[in-house]
Coordinates of C-alpha atoms in Angstrom, one line a residue:
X8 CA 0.0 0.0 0.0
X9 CA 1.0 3.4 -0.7
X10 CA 0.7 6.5 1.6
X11 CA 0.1 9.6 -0.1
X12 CA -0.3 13.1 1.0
X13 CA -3.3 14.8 -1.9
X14 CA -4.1 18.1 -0.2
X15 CA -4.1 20.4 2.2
X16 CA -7.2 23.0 3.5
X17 CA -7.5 25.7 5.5
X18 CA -10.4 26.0 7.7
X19 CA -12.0 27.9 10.3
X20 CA -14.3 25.0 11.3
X21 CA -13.7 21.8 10.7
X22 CA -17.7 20.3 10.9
X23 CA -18.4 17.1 10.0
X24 CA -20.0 18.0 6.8
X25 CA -17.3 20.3 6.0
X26 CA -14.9 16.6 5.9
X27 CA -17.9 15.1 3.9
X28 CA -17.3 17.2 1.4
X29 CA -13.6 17.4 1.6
X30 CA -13.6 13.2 1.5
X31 CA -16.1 13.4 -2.0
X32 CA -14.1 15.8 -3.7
X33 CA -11.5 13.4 -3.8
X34 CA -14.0 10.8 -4.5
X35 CA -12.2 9.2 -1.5
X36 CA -13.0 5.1 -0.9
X37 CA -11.1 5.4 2.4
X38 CA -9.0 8.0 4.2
X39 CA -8.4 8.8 7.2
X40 CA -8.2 12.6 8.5
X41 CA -6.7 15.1 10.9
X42 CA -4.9 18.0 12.0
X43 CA -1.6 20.1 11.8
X44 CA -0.3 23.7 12.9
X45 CA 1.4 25.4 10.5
X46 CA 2.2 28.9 10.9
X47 CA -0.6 30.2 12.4
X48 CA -2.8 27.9 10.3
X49 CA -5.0 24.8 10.6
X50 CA -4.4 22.3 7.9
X51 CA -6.6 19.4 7.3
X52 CA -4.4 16.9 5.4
X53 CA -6.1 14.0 3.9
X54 CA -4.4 10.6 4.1
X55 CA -5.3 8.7 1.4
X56 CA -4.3 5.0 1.5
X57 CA -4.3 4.0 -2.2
X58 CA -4.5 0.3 -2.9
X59 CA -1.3 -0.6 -5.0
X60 CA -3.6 -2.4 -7.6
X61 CA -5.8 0.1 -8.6
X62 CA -5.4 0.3 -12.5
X63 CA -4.2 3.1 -14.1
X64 CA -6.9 4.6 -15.7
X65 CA -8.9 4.9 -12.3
X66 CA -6.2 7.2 -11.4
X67 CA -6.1 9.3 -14.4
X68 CA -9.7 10.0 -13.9
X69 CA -9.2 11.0 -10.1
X70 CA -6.2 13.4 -11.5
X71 CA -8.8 14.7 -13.7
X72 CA -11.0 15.8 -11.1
X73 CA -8.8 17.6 -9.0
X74 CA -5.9 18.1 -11.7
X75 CA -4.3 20.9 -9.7
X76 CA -3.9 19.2 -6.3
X77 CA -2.3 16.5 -7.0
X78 CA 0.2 14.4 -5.1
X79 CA 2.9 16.6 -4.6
X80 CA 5.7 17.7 -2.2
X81 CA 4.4 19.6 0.9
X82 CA 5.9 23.4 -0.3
X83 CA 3.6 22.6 -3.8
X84 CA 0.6 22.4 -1.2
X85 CA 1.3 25.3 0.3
X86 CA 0.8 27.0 -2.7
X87 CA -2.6 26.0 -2.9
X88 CA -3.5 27.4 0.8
X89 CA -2.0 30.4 -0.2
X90 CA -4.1 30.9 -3.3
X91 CA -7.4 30.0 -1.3
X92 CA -6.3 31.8 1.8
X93 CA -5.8 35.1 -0.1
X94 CA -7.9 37.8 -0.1
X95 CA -9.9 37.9 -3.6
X96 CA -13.2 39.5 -5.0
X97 CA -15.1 38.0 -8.2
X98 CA -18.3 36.4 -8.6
X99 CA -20.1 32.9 -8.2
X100 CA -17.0 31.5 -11.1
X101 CA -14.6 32.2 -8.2
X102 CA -16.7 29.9 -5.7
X103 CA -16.6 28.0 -8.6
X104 CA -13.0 27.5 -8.5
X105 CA -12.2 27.5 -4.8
X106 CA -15.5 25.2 -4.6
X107 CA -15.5 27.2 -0.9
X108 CA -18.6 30.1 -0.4
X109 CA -17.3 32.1 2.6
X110 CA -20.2 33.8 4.7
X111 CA -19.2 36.7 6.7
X112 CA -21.7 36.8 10.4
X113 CA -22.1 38.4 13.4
X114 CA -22.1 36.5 16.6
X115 CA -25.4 36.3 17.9
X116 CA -27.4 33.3 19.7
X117 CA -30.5 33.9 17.2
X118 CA -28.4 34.3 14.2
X119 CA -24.9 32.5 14.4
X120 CA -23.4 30.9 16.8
X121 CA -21.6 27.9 18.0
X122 CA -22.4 25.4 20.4
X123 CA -20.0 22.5 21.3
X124 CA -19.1 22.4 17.8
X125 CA -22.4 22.4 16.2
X126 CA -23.2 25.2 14.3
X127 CA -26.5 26.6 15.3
X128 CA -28.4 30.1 14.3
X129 CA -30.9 30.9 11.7
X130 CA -28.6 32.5 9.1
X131 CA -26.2 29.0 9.8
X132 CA -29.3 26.8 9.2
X133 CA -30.3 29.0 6.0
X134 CA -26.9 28.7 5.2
X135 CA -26.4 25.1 5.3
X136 CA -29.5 24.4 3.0
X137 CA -28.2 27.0 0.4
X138 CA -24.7 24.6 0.6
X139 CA -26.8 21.9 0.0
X140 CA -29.5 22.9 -2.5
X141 CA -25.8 24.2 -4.7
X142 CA -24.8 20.8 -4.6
X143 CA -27.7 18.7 -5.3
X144 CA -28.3 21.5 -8.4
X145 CA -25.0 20.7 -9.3
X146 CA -24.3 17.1 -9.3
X147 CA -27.2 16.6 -11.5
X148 CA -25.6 18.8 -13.9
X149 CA -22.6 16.5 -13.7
X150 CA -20.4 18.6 -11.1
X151 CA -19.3 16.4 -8.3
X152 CA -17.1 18.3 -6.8
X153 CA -18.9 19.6 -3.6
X154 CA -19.2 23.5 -2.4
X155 CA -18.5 24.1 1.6
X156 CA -20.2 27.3 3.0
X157 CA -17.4 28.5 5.8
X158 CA -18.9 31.0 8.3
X159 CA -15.9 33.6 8.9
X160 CA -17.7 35.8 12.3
X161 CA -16.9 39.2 11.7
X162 CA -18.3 41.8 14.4
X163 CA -21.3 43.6 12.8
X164 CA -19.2 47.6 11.9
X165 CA -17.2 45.1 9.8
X166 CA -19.7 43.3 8.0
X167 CA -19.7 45.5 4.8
X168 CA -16.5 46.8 5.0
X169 CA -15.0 43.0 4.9
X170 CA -17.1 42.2 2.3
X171 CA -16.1 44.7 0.1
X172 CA -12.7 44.0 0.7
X173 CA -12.8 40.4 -0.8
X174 CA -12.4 38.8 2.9
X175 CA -16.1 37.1 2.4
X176 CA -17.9 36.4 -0.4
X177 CA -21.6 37.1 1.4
X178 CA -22.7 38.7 4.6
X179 CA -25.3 37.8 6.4
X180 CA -27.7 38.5 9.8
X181 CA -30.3 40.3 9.6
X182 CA -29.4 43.3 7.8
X183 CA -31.2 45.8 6.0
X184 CA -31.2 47.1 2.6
X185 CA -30.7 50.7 3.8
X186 CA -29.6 53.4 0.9
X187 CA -26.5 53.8 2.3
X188 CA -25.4 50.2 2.1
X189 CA -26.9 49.8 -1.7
X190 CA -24.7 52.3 -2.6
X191 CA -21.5 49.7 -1.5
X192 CA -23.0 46.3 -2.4
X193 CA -26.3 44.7 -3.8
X194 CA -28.9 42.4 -1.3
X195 CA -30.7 39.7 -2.1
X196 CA -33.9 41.1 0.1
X197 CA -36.7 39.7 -2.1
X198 CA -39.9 41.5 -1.5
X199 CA -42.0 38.5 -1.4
X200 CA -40.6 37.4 2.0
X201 CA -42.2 40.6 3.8
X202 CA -41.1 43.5 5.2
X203 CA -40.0 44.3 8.0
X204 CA -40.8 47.4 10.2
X205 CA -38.1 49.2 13.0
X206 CA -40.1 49.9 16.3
X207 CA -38.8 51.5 19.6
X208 CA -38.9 48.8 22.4
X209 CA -39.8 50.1 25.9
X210 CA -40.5 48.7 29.4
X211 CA -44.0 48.0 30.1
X212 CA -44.1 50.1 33.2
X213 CA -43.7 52.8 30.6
X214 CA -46.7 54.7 28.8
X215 CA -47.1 53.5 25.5
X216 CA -46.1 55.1 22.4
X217 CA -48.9 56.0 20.0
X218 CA -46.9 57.9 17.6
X219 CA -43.2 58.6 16.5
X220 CA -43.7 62.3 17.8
X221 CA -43.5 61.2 20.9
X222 CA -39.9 60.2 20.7
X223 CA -39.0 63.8 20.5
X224 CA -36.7 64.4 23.4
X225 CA -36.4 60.9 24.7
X226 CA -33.5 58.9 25.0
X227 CA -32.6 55.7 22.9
X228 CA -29.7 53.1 23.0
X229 CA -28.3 51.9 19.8
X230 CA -25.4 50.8 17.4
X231 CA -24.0 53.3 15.0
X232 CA -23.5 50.5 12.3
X233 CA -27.1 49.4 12.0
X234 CA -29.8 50.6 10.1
X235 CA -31.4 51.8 13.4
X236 CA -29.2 54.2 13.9
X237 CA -29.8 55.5 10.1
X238 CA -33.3 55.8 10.7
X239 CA -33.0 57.5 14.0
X240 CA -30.4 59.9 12.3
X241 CA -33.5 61.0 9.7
X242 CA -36.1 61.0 12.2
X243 CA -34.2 63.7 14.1
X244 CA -33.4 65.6 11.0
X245 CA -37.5 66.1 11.0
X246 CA -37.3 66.4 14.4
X247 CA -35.1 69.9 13.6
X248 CA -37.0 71.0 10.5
X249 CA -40.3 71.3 12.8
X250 CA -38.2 72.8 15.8
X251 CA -39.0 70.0 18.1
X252 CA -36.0 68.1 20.7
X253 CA -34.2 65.5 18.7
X254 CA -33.9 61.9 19.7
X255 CA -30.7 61.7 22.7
X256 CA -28.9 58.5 21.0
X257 CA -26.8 56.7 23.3
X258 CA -23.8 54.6 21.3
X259 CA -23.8 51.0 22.4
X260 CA -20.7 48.3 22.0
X261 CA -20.9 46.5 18.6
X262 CA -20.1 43.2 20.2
X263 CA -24.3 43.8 21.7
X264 CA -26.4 42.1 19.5
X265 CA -30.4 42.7 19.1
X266 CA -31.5 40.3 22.0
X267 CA -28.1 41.8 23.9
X268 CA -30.0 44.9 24.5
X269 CA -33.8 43.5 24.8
X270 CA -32.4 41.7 28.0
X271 CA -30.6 44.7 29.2
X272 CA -34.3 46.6 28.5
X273 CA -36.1 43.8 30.0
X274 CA -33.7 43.9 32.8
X275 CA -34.4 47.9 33.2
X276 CA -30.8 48.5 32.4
X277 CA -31.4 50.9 29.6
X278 CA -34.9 52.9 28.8
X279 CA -35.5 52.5 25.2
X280 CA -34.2 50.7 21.9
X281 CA -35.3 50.3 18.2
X282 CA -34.8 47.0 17.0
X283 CA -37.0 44.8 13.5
X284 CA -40.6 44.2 14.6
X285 CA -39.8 39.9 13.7
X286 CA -36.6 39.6 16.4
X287 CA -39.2 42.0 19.2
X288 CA -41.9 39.2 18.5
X289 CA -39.6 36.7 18.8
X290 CA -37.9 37.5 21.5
X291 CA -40.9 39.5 23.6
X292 CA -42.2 35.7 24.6
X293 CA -39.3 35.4 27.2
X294 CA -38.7 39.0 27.7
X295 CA -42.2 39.8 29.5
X296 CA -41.5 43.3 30.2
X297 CA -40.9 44.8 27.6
X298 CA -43.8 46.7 25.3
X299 CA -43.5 46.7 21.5
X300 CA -44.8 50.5 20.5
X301 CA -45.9 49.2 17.0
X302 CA -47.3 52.7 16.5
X303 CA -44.2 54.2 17.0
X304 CA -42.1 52.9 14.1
X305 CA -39.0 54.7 12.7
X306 CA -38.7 53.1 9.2
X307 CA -41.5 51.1 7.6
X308 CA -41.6 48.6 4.3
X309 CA -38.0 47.6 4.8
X310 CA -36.3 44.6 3.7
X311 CA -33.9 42.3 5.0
X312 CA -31.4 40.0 3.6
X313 CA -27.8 39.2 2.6
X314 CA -25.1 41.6 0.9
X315 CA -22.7 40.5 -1.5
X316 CA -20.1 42.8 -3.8
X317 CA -21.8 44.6 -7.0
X318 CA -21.4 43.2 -10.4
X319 CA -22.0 39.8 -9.4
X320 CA -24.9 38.4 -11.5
X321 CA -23.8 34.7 -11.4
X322 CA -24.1 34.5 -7.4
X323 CA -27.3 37.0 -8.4
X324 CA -28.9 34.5 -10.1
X325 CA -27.9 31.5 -7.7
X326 CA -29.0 33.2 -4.4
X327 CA -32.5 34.1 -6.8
X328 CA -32.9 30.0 -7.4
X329 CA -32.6 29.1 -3.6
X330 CA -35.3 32.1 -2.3
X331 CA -37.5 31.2 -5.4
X332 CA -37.2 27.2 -5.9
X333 CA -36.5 26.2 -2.4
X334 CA -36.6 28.6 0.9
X335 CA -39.8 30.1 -0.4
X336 CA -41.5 27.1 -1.6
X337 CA -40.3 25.1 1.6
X338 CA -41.2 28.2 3.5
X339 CA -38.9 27.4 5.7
X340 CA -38.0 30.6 7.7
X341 CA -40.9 31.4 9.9
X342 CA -40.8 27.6 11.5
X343 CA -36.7 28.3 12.3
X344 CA -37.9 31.2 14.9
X345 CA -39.4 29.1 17.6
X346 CA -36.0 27.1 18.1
X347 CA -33.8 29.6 19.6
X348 CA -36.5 30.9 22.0
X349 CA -34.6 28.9 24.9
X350 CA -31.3 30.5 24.3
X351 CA -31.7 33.6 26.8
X352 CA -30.7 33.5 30.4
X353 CA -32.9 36.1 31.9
X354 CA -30.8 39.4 33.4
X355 CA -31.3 41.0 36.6
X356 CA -31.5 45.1 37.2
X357 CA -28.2 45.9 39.1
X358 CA -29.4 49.5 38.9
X359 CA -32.9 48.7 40.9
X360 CA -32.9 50.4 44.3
X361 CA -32.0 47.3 46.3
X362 CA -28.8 46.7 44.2
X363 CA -28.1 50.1 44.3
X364 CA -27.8 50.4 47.9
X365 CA -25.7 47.3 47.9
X366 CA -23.4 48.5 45.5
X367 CA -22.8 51.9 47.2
X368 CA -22.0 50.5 50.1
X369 CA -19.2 48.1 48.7
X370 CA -18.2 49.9 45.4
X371 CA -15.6 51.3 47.4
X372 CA -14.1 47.9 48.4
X373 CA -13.6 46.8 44.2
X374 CA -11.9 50.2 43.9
X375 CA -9.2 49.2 46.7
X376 CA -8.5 45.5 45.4
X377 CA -9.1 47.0 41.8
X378 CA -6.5 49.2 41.7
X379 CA -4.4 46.9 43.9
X380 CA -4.5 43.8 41.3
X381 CA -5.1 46.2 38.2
X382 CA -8.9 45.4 37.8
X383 CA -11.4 48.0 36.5
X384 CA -13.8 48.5 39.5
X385 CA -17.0 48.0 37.5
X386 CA -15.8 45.2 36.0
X387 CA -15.4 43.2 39.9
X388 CA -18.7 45.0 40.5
X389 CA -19.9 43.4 37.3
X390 CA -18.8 39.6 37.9
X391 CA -20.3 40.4 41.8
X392 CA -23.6 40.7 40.6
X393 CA -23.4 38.1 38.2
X394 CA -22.4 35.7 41.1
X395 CA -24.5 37.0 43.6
X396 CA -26.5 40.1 43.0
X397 CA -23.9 41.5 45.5
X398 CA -25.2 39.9 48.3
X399 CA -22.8 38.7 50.6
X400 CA -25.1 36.0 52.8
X401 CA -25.6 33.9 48.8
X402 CA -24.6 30.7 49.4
X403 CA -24.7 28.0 46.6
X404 CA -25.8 24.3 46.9
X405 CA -21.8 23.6 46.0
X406 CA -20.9 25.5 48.6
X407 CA -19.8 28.5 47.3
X408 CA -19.9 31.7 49.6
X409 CA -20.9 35.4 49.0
X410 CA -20.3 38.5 46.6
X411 CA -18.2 36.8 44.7
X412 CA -19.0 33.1 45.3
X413 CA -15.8 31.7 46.2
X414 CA -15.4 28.2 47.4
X415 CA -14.0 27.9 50.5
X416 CA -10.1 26.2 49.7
X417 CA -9.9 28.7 47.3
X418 CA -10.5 31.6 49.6
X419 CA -8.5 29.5 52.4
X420 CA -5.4 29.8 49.9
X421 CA -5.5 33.4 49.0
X422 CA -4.6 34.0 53.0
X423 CA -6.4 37.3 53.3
X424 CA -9.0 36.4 56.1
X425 CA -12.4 35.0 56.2
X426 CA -14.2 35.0 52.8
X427 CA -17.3 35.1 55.4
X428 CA -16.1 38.8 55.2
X429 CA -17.3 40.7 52.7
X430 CA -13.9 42.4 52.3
X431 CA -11.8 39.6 52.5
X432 CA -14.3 38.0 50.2
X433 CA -13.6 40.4 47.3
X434 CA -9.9 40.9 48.1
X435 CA -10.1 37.4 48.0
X436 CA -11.7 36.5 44.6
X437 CA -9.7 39.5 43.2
X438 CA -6.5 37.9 44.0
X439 CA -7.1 34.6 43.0
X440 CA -8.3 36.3 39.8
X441 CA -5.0 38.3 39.0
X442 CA -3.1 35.4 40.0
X443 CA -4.8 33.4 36.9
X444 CA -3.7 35.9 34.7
X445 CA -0.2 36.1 35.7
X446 CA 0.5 32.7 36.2
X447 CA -1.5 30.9 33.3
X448 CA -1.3 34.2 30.5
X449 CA 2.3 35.2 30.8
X450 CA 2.8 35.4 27.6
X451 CA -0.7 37.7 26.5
X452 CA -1.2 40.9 25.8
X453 CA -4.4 42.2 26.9
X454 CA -5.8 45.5 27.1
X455 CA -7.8 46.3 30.3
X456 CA -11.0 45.2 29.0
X457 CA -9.7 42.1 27.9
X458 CA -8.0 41.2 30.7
X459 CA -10.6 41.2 32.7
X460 CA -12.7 39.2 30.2
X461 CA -10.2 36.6 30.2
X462 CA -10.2 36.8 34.0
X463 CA -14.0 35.6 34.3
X464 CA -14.0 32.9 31.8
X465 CA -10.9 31.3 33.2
X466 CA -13.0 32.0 36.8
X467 CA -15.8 30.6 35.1
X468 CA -14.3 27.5 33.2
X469 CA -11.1 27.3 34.6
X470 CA -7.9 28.6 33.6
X471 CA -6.0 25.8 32.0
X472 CA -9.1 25.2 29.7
X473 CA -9.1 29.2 28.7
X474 CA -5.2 29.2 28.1
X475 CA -5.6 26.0 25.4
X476 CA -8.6 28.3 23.8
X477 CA -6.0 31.4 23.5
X478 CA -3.7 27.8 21.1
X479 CA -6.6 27.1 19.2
X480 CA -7.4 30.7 18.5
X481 CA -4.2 30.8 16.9
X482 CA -4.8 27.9 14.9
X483 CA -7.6 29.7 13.4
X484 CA -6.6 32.8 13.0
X485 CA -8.2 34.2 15.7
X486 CA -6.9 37.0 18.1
X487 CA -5.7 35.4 21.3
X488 CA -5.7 38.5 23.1
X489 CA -9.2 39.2 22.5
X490 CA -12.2 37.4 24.0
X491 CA -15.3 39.0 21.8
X492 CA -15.7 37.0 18.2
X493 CA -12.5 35.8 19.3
X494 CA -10.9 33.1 21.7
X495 CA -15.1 33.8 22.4
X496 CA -15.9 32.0 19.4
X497 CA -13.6 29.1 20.4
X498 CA -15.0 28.5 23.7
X499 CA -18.5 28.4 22.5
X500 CA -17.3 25.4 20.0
X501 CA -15.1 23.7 23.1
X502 CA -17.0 24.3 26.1
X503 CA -20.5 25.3 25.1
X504 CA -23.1 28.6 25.3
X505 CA -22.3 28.2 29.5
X506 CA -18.9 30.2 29.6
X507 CA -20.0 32.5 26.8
X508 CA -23.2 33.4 28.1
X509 CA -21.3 34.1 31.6
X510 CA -18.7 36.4 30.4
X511 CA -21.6 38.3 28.5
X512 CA -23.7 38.8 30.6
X513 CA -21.1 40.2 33.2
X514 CA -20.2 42.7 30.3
X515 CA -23.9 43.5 30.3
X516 CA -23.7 44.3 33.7
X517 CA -20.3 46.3 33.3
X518 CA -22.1 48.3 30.8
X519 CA -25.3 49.1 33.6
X520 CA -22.7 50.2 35.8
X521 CA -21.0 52.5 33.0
X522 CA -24.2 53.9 32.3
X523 CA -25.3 54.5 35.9
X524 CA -22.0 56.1 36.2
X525 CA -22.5 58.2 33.2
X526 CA -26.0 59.8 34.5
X527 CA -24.4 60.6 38.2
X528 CA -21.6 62.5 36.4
X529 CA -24.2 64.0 34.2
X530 CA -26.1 65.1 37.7
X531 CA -23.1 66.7 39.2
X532 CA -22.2 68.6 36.6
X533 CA -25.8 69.6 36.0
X534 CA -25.8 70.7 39.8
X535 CA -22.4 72.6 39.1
X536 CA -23.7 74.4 36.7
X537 CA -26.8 75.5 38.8
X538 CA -24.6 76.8 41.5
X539 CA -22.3 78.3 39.5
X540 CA -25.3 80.2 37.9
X541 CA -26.6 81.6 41.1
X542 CA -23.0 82.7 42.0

């Protein structure tokens, strides 16, 4: 028998229908497959073991079929990751070629997102079925060489800007055919799926909103790369023309998806957001307080769909065959909705009276052991209230104990007093905390934000598990430093939604306490200014 190296791939995930597809475009009868590291890359080398009888016109015809990968030294390989690796723009004859359709996404747990390795998320699911529907199409035109959609997650300020570029081929989630964006790249947004219409979200406790006028002079939380922020941006120009108070627009972290900022509304973090009347409905049946102002809508009759680069009427004409002969006839969409209702773990105000009073009273303790162990103070307050709502009698049924829910050795070993203590129980987990990063992340080089990211997962998950996420990420191109659509995206593969979930939720938090911090410095500077105007 005879042991030959055919090719070598690069890929971001390696799913299980991903090495399907990789085995049949070899037209494979046996192989066997796995991993190396090679400069920053994963390779997935294919093993083929070829039967030393197999006539010579069986080969020819496999040489035909992939005549340029053929069984070749390892630095002629190379030069085949190289050309599919490379940046490049073209149409549908360039998927052709690479046989690989990349899809640019944001990370979000109704859109994209991955859970122990499975890839889950309706824009994964669409996705998958347009991989499949290409192949089937194709094979009975006579093409058996197989096309693999690879998701690339690309945060959502990035989307366009990556496409155009040539680092994606599509991008997709949820995004709207706005003017702005038509004049960079075409949508496949086909009318006959609906449109959709942008409505402000408040809590219910709040009076309802019967017309747009009313959002004159209120306040709204959104990101400046969607389309809400767009529509918000002309609403206010109207707003100006008719001398009434613009809309205040508060600028939210792109890493905060749509349901990001319905829990944090739910929650009573924030007052007000728009977000596409579909995702509110969805989401609104576990969210129960929040109110849908359907009157109050600041772009009607829009569509939705995926972008791809202009002057590209072969991939044109392929997405038009899915929507029209399958997707639409399946009518597949609305029945994907319901299976990411589970996928939310329910927030908590930590700017509600009670948790207020709490967090006065100790704030002043995470500014001591923040400072000491180079911590941002609203980030420990952040991971406090995620453990325990700051409540220092918690106890859980594994026997973990107070703010910050240390287990007992762990706080023994830190040898700063009785985590029975509030302080010591802070100084405690703060410790314990820096002493993960400095012994198991030597070699990283985090910013403040992400070092404290990096500090909760690994308090979360544990550290050696984080550390081997930070390798991987590497692997696959990934920034090991950072945690969002990063060494994030990793975890969520390798561990599951738990640790990702964990570590964003505490950022949620970390923003409440930003913006709580925001409005008492927006009070005393407001008094200032009174007093200095009687002076």
């Amino acid at each position: 028998m005879q042991l030959l190296v055919f090719s070598m791939l690069p890929v971001f995930f390696l799913t299980s229908q991903l090495i399907k597809n990789i085995a049949k475009l070899f037209s494979l009868p046996a192989c066997k497959i796995f991993t190396i590291d090679l400069c920053g890359v994963r390779i997935l080398l294919l093993l083929i073991l070829v039967i030393s009888s197999c006539n010579r016109e069986a080969n020819k015809a496999e040489k035909k079929t992939v005549s340029d990968v053929k069984s070749e030294p390892i630095d002629s390989a190379l030069a085949v990751i190289r050309q599919v690796q490379k940046v490049y723009t073209g149409d549908f004859d360039m998927m052709k070629k690479h046989r690989i359709i990349r899809v640019l996404v944001p990370y979000s747990r109704t859109l994209f997102f991955n859970d122990k390795g499975q890839e889950s998320g309706i824009t994964a699911d669409n996705f998958r079925q347009f991989e499949q529907f290409i192949n089937r199409k194709y094979r009975k035109q006579g093409d058996d060489v197989p096309f693999t959609v690879v998701f690339y997650p690309t945060p959502r300020d990035q989307l366009i800007e990556h496409l155009v570029q040539g680092l994606g081929d599509i991008a997709a989630g949820n995004l709207t055919a706005t003017e702005n964006r038509l004049l960079q790249v075409d949508f496949m947004a086909p009318k006959e799926q609906g449109s959709v219409t942008e409505i402000v979200l408040t809590r219910k406790q709040d009076k309802p909103l019967m017309t747009v006028e009313q959002l004159s002079g209120m306040t709204i939380y959104v990101r400046k790369s969607s389309s809400y922020y767009e529509s918000l941006q002309l609403l206010n120009k109207t707003f100006r023309l008719k001398g009434k108070a613009p809309v205040v627009l508060k600028l939210v972290s792109e890493d905060l998806e749509d349901e990001d900022l319905m829990e944090m509304l739910d929650a009573g973090i924030i007052p007000a957001i728009v977000v596409d009347d579909w995702m509110a409905e969805m989401w609104v049946q576990v969210l129960p307080n929040i109110r849908l102002n359907k009157h109050a809508a600041v772009r009607t009759n829009a569509y939705i769909g995926c972008a791809y680069r202009k002057n590209s009427p072969l991939l044109t004409a392929e997405l038009k065959d899915f929507y029209y002969n399958f997707e639409r006839r399946m009518g597949n969409m609305p029945y994907r909705l319901k299976k990411y209702y589970s996928k939310v773990k329910h927030l908590q105000d930590p700017t509600n009276s009670g948790n207020t009073k709490r967090y006065s009273e100790i704030m002043t303790l995470f500014e001591k052991y923040g400072k000491q162990y180079e911590f941002d103070p609203l980030m420990l307050a952040a991971i406090g209230f995620q453990e325990s709502a700051l409540d220092q009698s918690e106890r859980s049924p594994a026997g973990a104990v107070g703010v910050m829910q240390l287990m007992p050795a762990t706080g023994a070993s830190m040898k700063v007093g009785s985590i029975y203590i509030t302080e010591h129980n802070i100084h405690a987990a703060t410790k314990y905390m820096n002493i993960l990063m400095t012994k198991y992340f030597k070699d990283a080089r985090f910013d403040e934000v992400n070092r404290s990211l990096f500090a909760f997962a690994s308090y979360n998950a544990g550290p050696y598990r984080i550390a081997d996420l930070r390798k991987i990420a590497i692997e696959r191109g990934l920034n090991p430093n950072v945690w969002l659509n990063n060494v994030e995206i990793i975890a969520s593969e390798k561990i599951g939604l738990e640790t990702t979930t964990y570590v964003r939720n505490v950022l949620k938090y970390y923003c409440s306490y930003k913006l709580m911090q925001a409005r008492r410095e927006e009070v005393h500077e407001q008094k200032k200014e009174l007093v200095e105007g009687v002076k």
